[in-house]
Every structure is written in structure tokens, then in C-alpha cells.
Amino acid sequence: MMLIEEQVAAARQQMTGESLRAVRLRVKELSSWRSLVPSGTDTQLLLESILLQYIGNPQLSSRFSLGIAEVVPASSRLDIRFEHSASVRPALEMLPYRERGERTVHGAPGLWARVVGNSIEIAFARHPAAGVIALTTLDRSDDVEGLLSAYEASLSAQRCVPLWTVDPGTLPPEKLRTGGRRRKPQPRTIIDDHRPAVALPSALLRRIRLWDRLSGHAGLKVSAATADHGLDWHIVREVHQGVSLHDDRLAAILSDPVAGPGLVTDEEGHRCDDGRCVMEFTAPADRMSGWRSVLRVETVVSSVPVPPVPQRPRHFTALDETAFPSHGGLPHNAPAARHRSQRSRVADGDEPAAGRSTQLLAPRLSRCQWDLRGIAMQIGAAWALDGCAVLVVTHSFDADREVRRLYEHDVFGWSIPDRPNVVPSLPWRRGRLVPGSGALFTHTESGSRADVGALLQQARAHFDWAIFVDCNDDLGMGPYIERSVDSHFVVVDSSGYPESFVTAQARNGVAEHREVAVTPAASAMAWRQQHLTGIPLDRVPVSGLVLRQPSPRADSTPSPDFTEQVDAELARFGIPVLSRLPEDPAVALGDPSPTVLDAVDDASRAAYVKACTPIRLALREAERCLIPPADPWA
């Protein structure tokens, strides 16, 4: 089985074309593996979106998509390595210039270019550190500085004035926009067209190597068209003759939210007619800013003759595919069958038994309540590493598209006739890459209790476990989802059981502190009243407790015998302790959990998986029962 670090590095390397050794070092620097290819800042996204429009129609043939052999993405920088030096010229055309005697600016206004080492760096002159694109070639002996000088000389020969050579330090201060006098309307530029839809082209550019991993790749052309909501992007994908035009792997990798851009498509998926296959994608409903665009992928047969050695498709680690056999053929990828093999079989057939669902609760107004989704993801990841297919379901009224549209409505609203109504075939999306036979998916439901129940019922056919998470207060679903789940368990932050209490007593006019020892039964009762506030223990049978305990202090000496006796008393109350999970002391109150078993050593990950195994075994043995409603008149 491939190690997690190797799987993550391989999945990213296949998208970007970086060297595997460099990717392994960069992956270790990531705080989370939720998205393997980092996204850029607003300025960086704008630069990459404009660049893709200029380099989208390559004139030279190349074995790489758009002639790009490698991209190295960072939050405020993107290094692009072209195969040939001639492929850099279209990228330079985005630099601003104007004709002599004219005021119209061609290209993207405000850009600044310079040669640093063996690369050409392009940025906005007023904000040079906010975003940088560095252009270089595979052949380090290429004269990159000469390319920029030659392009500048060609413009001068055409009586054009380059505008990218102005030193940012010599620019006057940027004027602040204040109220009062009306300003003269400024002409619309290419920046205005790109700004509402910068995220989609940037996500594609940062994963440019995914296209040449598909079967029969012959070429790629990218163009943009202005729409009411921004820019729509059109990709013409050319394949060699004799290769199937439709490829399910293309839709799968574009829909993957971990290594891919995480787009969605409609239920039909594609339209194949007249010798072409057309797919349309857009961003999911939970993405708004910078994603107002539609991606149209059109696959056609290339006019280039078939090469002597036909190019075979290469596997995608992000799709759980393994390497292709030496004789070619289809990838070894069957996630449905893989998940199916993890479930128990029924006695009289070959169909897998339905999965189970559980609800994770936390005491009201506790830290666990606000970090409940992160805890569910950690437990789900541990079960997935143990070979289970797990879905973590959360509920949020903010996820409703109509509610969000009312609060975030602007001139680029989504109620546009030309935007396709795309819905993913399955609502849940991958949450993490998991080696081996496990899987971890997530979904946020915005509907009613009936919608949540229907979703959990649908998930039983696809997953071994569905963990439902919601804050048990007046604003959430609370404990009222019990008719849709099989069991409930509670996670509690607890430093241990009190073996004594300190009380103050007046003696001779002075308050003196006195320590009173308690029995295990009294300690269990006091702990129950203190930590399980808001949990409906009188109505809902809780299968058990999961305790998150910080590292013991030097002055703390917990008694193992006393702890076991208190555990026995809690079990007598009907709330046994299922497991004790270590708590990360570096995560402060209110901060989101940065990782889900990601940047931890193998020993800690194995210990966490081992600690979560008793939880799953106990929940599987839990008996499902009918819980009467809280309102006697319901």
C-alpha cells in the first residue's frame, strides 16, 4: 500500500509536472492536504487568468499541453517552465504597450516585467509583491533575457512604446477614491473582463499537466468569451484518431476537489454528436467569488497523423488508479467495487449490506461543539485509513443557495439565463486522499430534517459509515435527527475525573480551603452533570463517550484505578467511555483544525487510528431503536 505522503506527492506531481523530489519537499510544508495544489491570492489569480488567455492558442507543436512542461504554484507566485523558448513569446504579449501618438493601451495595463536570473518575472507595478508569474524554459541555456529584449525591439520597430519598463519606485502615489466630485469614466480594460472569473482559469493553469495524461492526447487550445457574469472558457481537446472521444476520467479529475479544481457537471455529463464530445462544467454552489464562469470542454479528432508509438493514458493517483500494465489497457480503478468489498455481505446474495449512520454530539457551549466537524473528520479519516468508506455530513442554513443569493447579490448575480443548471450526480465530494481501500467524503446539507434523513438513507448504499454532525442548540438540527441514524456518541474535552473537591470554610474569621475526597460514584455523577450539558440523555440512548484529553501536566498524577472505577460508574449510567483521543495542545480555542491526520508522524497516526477503532466497533454493535418525539402533541 502506498504511504500517505507518497500518494499526496504523486497526485500533485501528476497535475503540475514538478519533479517528484521537489513535490515531496513542498508537500511537507503544507499545513493541510485538503487541497494539494494551493490557490493564489486575488492579484495572483488575475495575473494567471490573463496569461492563460494569451497562451491558450499555441502555434508550435509540443508534447505538453500549451507547451508547458512544469508549473510550481504558490499563493503569490507561479513559476512556469515552457518546453521551447518560442512558447514564451505569446506570454509576453500580455505586457502593456501603446502606439506612438495614441492613448489606447494594448495588453494588460499596469504590468511590470524584469529579468531575474534565468526567468522573466511579470507583476503589477504598483503591487509587485502581491503576485508574480515567472517564465522560463526547460533548456537552461536559453537566453530568456534576449527574448524580452527582442520583443521590446520588435515593438519599437512598429512605432509602439513599451509600458512595462517603468520602475515601480518612480510611480506617483496611487490616488484614493473618495466621494465628492464625479470622476471621468475610465475605459473598460481586459482586467475588468477577467476579474469576476479569475479562479477557474487559474485552477486550470495550475493543473495544466492533467490533459496530457488522458488517452490519445494530441493538443489543447484554450479561449475565453465575454459573458454577463464574467468570462466563459472554451477548451478544444484534440485526440489522435482511433481514440474514444468521451473519457469519464476527464470529468472525474475535473470534479475532484482534492487534486483537481473541484468542478461540477450535469447529470447527462456529455453530448457526443458530429464527431465531437462536449462537456460543460462550473463551480459548485459553495463557491462564489472568482468562479463566475462556465467551462466548456470540446473533444475532437486531431488532424495530425497518429504517431508511430501511440501515447497510452497514464494513471491518476487522485482517482485511486494504479499504474497501467505494460501491455496497456484500462486503469485499475473501481472505487465502487472497492468500497463494496469492505462491507459485510448478506447471507443469500452478493450485494453488500447497507452502511450505518451515526450522529456525533458535543456538550452545549463547549469547545467541542464549535470544533465538531473537525473532530468528525479526524475520526472519519481514522476509519478510512482502517479500510472503511466514510461520509461526514454537516448541516448549515448558510449553505442554501437562495439564502446566500439574497445576502451576496450584486451585478454579477447567478440568476442569468445562459448559466447551465448543473447538479452533481452525487451530492457528496471527496474530503481527503486515502491510501488503500478506504475513502473519506464530505457534504454540507442545507435542507430540512427530512432532506437530511433522505441524504443519510441514500448514503447507506455507497458508504460503510455516515457521520452526521451538527451543533445541538436552538439554531441547529440538534438531537432531532435520531430517526435517521442508528446510533449517537458524544465527544467531550476532559482533563480527567476529580478525585477530590476543594471547599472554603470560615474559621476564626478567616476563609480556609479544605480538600474533600470523593468516591468514584460521586465523581462520575459530578462529571456527568458538569460536562454533558445539553445532551438529551433522558430521551436518546447514547452509545458512548469519546474523551479528548490533553497531555498530563507534570504535577498531575491521575490514579488508573480511580479512573477505571469512574468509567465503570459512567457505564452504569448508560454512557460508557469508548475511547480516549489525544488533543493537540497547539490548536487554540476557536481556531479551525489545520489538519486531518495529515502533517503528523506515522506513529501518531497509527496511535490515533488504533484509538478510533473501539468507537467503530461499539457503534456497529449498537441497537437501533425508535425514539419517541420530545413533544407529546407531535
Coordinates of C-alpha atoms in Angstrom, one line a residue, residues 1 11 45 64 69 131 138 143 165 187 216 234 237 246 252 270 274 294 297 378 405 407 426 438 475 537 598 607 618:
M1 CA 0.0 0.0 0.0
A11 CA -1.2 13.1 -7.0
L45 CA -5.4 34.8 -9.8
F64 CA 3.0 19.1 -23.4
A69 CA 6.3 21.3 -19.1
G131 CA 1.5 38.3 -7.4
L138 CA 13.4 23.6 -19.9
D143 CA 18.7 33.4 -23.4
T165 CA 9.7 49.1 -18.2
P187 CA -12.4 52.8 -20.4
G216 CA -4.5 9.9 -27.1
H234 CA -13.7 27.0 -24.0
R237 CA -9.1 19.0 -26.7
H246 CA -15.6 10.6 -24.5
A252 CA -13.7 12.6 -12.7
H270 CA -21.6 15.0 -22.0
D274 CA -21.0 15.1 -35.2
V294 CA -18.6 28.2 -17.3
V297 CA -14.6 21.2 -23.0
Q378 CA -10.4 13.1 12.2
R405 CA -28.0 34.9 -3.1
Y407 CA -27.2 38.3 1.1
L426 CA -23.9 12.5 -6.2
G438 CA -10.7 3.4 2.4
L475 CA -30.1 27.0 15.7
L537 CA -29.6 11.6 27.9
D598 CA -2.1 15.0 7.7
A607 CA -2.0 5.5 17.5
A618 CA -19.1 -0.2 19.6

